[in-house]
């Protein structure tokens, strides 16, 4: 007896495509839709169970709803000359109204109740992907080299890797910094000149005060000597008068 036609709608219908590179896990999605008015049980099987991880690999799709199944291909060494022989099968059946044990329902299911759809696996490594991958790798290498050797690169070659707008901003910033440095040097020079002038004025004023003080002391000494001589002369005259 022929099996009934699949009630689930599969997207994609016939092929599961996996796009490289295959050095890491590659995931593709399988959409299962239930257009009927009854719940449908499903299972996803593969001829290479060790090469794939399927989530979810079984369950129930409610009436009028859909579910996305993630099919994850494990990393492997890709050979473009080797064609994939892997296949997937989506098996389904209408869920009984009073179902409580899904595993028991699958075990007790009759062959004429089971529906299935088969899909083959296709591995692709498009030229565009290879070029993009190579360009990304080259870009990362160039970026690392630029960071490590930027101190040794002349300014012209470094600026050639930047946008004109960025180069202009950098040149304007350098010019502004040079002007700022020049202004600081002039201010520093003016401060040193002002300090020297203040020191010279201070020395002059100190010398003037010292000379004035010396003159005052000399004047006092002269007055004292004059007074002493006056007292001496007066004393001599008085002494002669008394004698």
PDB file of N, CA, C and O in Angstrom, residues 191-219:
ATOM      1  N   UNK A 191      59.244  85.211  29.966  1.00  0.00           N
ATOM      2  CA  UNK A 191      59.320  85.051  31.427  1.00  0.00           C
ATOM      3  C   UNK A 191      60.769  85.114  31.895  1.00  0.00           C
ATOM      4  O   UNK A 191      61.093  85.744  32.912  1.00  0.00           O
ATOM      5  N   UNK A 192      61.690  84.456  31.136  1.00  0.00           N
ATOM      6  CA  UNK A 192      63.104  84.499  31.520  1.00  0.00           C
ATOM      7  C   UNK A 192      63.645  85.922  31.450  1.00  0.00           C
ATOM      8  O   UNK A 192      64.419  86.355  32.322  1.00  0.00           O
ATOM      9  N   UNK A 193      63.252  86.692  30.392  1.00  0.00           N
ATOM     10  CA  UNK A 193      63.717  88.081  30.288  1.00  0.00           C
ATOM     11  C   UNK A 193      63.185  88.929  31.425  1.00  0.00           C
ATOM     12  O   UNK A 193      63.914  89.755  31.989  1.00  0.00           O
ATOM     13  N   UNK A 194      61.894  88.743  31.780  1.00  0.00           N
ATOM     14  CA  UNK A 194      61.319  89.506  32.894  1.00  0.00           C
ATOM     15  C   UNK A 194      62.021  89.188  34.204  1.00  0.00           C
ATOM     16  O   UNK A 194      62.295  90.082  35.026  1.00  0.00           O
ATOM     17  N   UNK A 195      62.326  87.900  34.412  1.00  0.00           N
ATOM     18  CA  UNK A 195      63.043  87.509  35.629  1.00  0.00           C
ATOM     19  C   UNK A 195      64.414  88.150  35.681  1.00  0.00           C
ATOM     20  O   UNK A 195      64.877  88.627  36.741  1.00  0.00           O
ATOM     21  N   UNK A 196      65.130  88.178  34.521  1.00  0.00           N
ATOM     22  CA  UNK A 196      66.460  88.793  34.490  1.00  0.00           C
ATOM     23  C   UNK A 196      66.397  90.281  34.785  1.00  0.00           C
ATOM     24  O   UNK A 196      67.236  90.819  35.514  1.00  0.00           O
ATOM     25  N   UNK A 197      65.364  90.971  34.204  1.00  0.00           N
ATOM     26  CA  UNK A 197      65.213  92.399  34.456  1.00  0.00           C
ATOM     27  C   UNK A 197      64.927  92.671  35.917  1.00  0.00           C
ATOM     28  O   UNK A 197      65.489  93.597  36.513  1.00  0.00           O
ATOM     29  N   UNK A 198      64.034  91.822  36.519  1.00  0.00           N
ATOM     30  CA  UNK A 198      63.733  92.020  37.934  1.00  0.00           C
ATOM     31  C   UNK A 198      64.962  91.793  38.792  1.00  0.00           C
ATOM     32  O   UNK A 198      65.199  92.502  39.769  1.00  0.00           O
ATOM     33  N   UNK A 199      65.785  90.820  38.441  1.00  0.00           N
ATOM     34  CA  UNK A 199      66.990  90.552  39.217  1.00  0.00           C
ATOM     35  C   UNK A 199      67.977  91.713  39.107  1.00  0.00           C
ATOM     36  O   UNK A 199      68.599  92.116  40.098  1.00  0.00           O
ATOM     37  N   UNK A 200      68.101  92.278  37.861  1.00  0.00           N
ATOM     38  CA  UNK A 200      69.007  93.415  37.702  1.00  0.00           C
ATOM     39  C   UNK A 200      68.528  94.620  38.493  1.00  0.00           C
ATOM     40  O   UNK A 200      69.304  95.316  39.144  1.00  0.00           O
ATOM     41  N   UNK A 201      67.197  94.886  38.443  1.00  0.00           N
ATOM     42  CA  UNK A 201      66.662  96.003  39.212  1.00  0.00           C
ATOM     43  C   UNK A 201      66.884  95.797  40.701  1.00  0.00           C
ATOM     44  O   UNK A 201      67.227  96.731  41.440  1.00  0.00           O
ATOM     45  N   UNK A 202      66.686  94.556  41.138  1.00  0.00           N
ATOM     46  CA  UNK A 202      66.874  94.262  42.562  1.00  0.00           C
ATOM     47  C   UNK A 202      68.319  94.495  42.983  1.00  0.00           C
ATOM     48  O   UNK A 202      68.594  95.047  44.058  1.00  0.00           O
ATOM     49  N   UNK A 203      69.259  94.081  42.116  1.00  0.00           N
ATOM     50  CA  UNK A 203      70.675  94.281  42.445  1.00  0.00           C
ATOM     51  C   UNK A 203      71.028  95.758  42.498  1.00  0.00           C
ATOM     52  O   UNK A 203      71.781  96.224  43.371  1.00  0.00           O
ATOM     53  N   UNK A 204      70.477  96.537  41.511  1.00  0.00           N
ATOM     54  CA  UNK A 204      70.751  97.974  41.491  1.00  0.00           C
ATOM     55  C   UNK A 204      70.219  98.643  42.738  1.00  0.00           C
ATOM     56  O   UNK A 204      70.886  99.462  43.384  1.00  0.00           O
ATOM     57  N   UNK A 205      68.958  98.272  43.099  1.00  0.00           N
ATOM     58  CA  UNK A 205      68.356  98.881  44.279  1.00  0.00           C
ATOM     59  C   UNK A 205      69.124  98.504  45.532  1.00  0.00           C
ATOM     60  O   UNK A 205      69.328  99.322  46.424  1.00  0.00           O
ATOM     61  N   UNK A 206      69.591  97.256  45.585  1.00  0.00           N
ATOM     62  CA  UNK A 206      70.359  96.828  46.753  1.00  0.00           C
ATOM     63  C   UNK A 206      71.660  97.598  46.861  1.00  0.00           C
ATOM     64  O   UNK A 206      72.076  98.018  47.940  1.00  0.00           O
ATOM     65  N   UNK A 207      72.321  97.820  45.717  1.00  0.00           N
ATOM     66  CA  UNK A 207      73.588  98.564  45.741  1.00  0.00           C
ATOM     67  C   UNK A 207      73.366 100.016  46.121  1.00  0.00           C
ATOM     68  O   UNK A 207      74.158 100.630  46.832  1.00  0.00           O
ATOM     69  N   UNK A 208      72.225 100.597  45.629  1.00  0.00           N
ATOM     70  CA  UNK A 208      71.917 101.974  45.978  1.00  0.00           C
ATOM     71  C   UNK A 208      71.673 102.119  47.467  1.00  0.00           C
ATOM     72  O   UNK A 208      72.158 103.049  48.102  1.00  0.00           O
ATOM     73  N   UNK A 209      70.894 101.185  48.024  1.00  0.00           N
ATOM     74  CA  UNK A 209      70.636 101.239  49.477  1.00  0.00           C
ATOM     75  C   UNK A 209      71.937 101.108  50.255  1.00  0.00           C
ATOM     76  O   UNK A 209      72.148 101.777  51.264  1.00  0.00           O
ATOM     77  N   UNK A 210      72.821 100.254  49.762  1.00  0.00           N
ATOM     78  CA  UNK A 210      74.096 100.055  50.486  1.00  0.00           C
ATOM     79  C   UNK A 210      74.938 101.313  50.446  1.00  0.00           C
ATOM     80  O   UNK A 210      75.548 101.715  51.450  1.00  0.00           O
ATOM     81  N   UNK A 211      74.977 101.990  49.255  1.00  0.00           N
ATOM     82  CA  UNK A 211      75.799 103.223  49.147  1.00  0.00           C
ATOM     83  C   UNK A 211      75.238 104.333  50.010  1.00  0.00           C
ATOM     84  O   UNK A 211      75.954 105.078  50.653  1.00  0.00           O
ATOM     85  N   UNK A 212      73.894 104.450  50.028  1.00  0.00           N
ATOM     86  CA  UNK A 212      73.268 105.465  50.866  1.00  0.00           C
ATOM     87  C   UNK A 212      73.588 105.221  52.323  1.00  0.00           C
ATOM     88  O   UNK A 212      73.895 106.127  53.100  1.00  0.00           O
ATOM     89  N   UNK A 213      73.519 103.952  52.725  1.00  0.00           N
ATOM     90  CA  UNK A 213      73.815 103.613  54.112  1.00  0.00           C
ATOM     91  C   UNK A 213      75.252 103.948  54.475  1.00  0.00           C
ATOM     92  O   UNK A 213      75.529 104.456  55.559  1.00  0.00           O
ATOM     93  N   UNK A 214      76.164 103.624  53.519  1.00  0.00           N
ATOM     94  CA  UNK A 214      77.575 103.926  53.778  1.00  0.00           C
ATOM     95  C   UNK A 214      77.791 105.423  53.888  1.00  0.00           C
ATOM     96  O   UNK A 214      78.544 105.904  54.748  1.00  0.00           O
ATOM     97  N   UNK A 215      77.106 106.200  52.978  1.00  0.00           N
ATOM     98  CA  UNK A 215      77.240 107.648  53.044  1.00  0.00           C
ATOM     99  C   UNK A 215      76.727 108.175  54.369  1.00  0.00           C
ATOM    100  O   UNK A 215      77.299 109.087  54.977  1.00  0.00           O
ATOM    101  N   UNK A 216      75.585 107.623  54.840  1.00  0.00           N
ATOM    102  CA  UNK A 216      75.042 108.070  56.122  1.00  0.00           C
ATOM    103  C   UNK A 216      76.017 107.784  57.246  1.00  0.00           C
ATOM    104  O   UNK A 216      76.242 108.608  58.138  1.00  0.00           O
ATOM    105  N   UNK A 217      76.596 106.579  57.191  1.00  0.00           N
ATOM    106  CA  UNK A 217      77.540 106.214  58.253  1.00  0.00           C
ATOM    107  C   UNK A 217      78.768 107.127  58.205  1.00  0.00           C
ATOM    108  O   UNK A 217      79.300 107.548  59.241  1.00  0.00           O
ATOM    109  N   UNK A 218      79.248 107.443  56.942  1.00  0.00           N
ATOM    110  CA  UNK A 218      80.407 108.329  56.821  1.00  0.00           C
ATOM    111  C   UNK A 218      80.094 109.721  57.355  1.00  0.00           C
ATOM    112  O   UNK A 218      80.912 110.380  58.021  1.00  0.00           O
ATOM    113  N   UNK A 219      78.825 110.198  57.049  1.00  0.00           N
ATOM    114  CA  UNK A 219      78.435 111.523  57.547  1.00  0.00           C
ATOM    115  C   UNK A 219      78.414 111.546  59.061  1.00  0.00           C
ATOM    116  O   UNK A 219      78.857 112.518  59.705  1.00  0.00           O
TER     117      UNK A 219
END
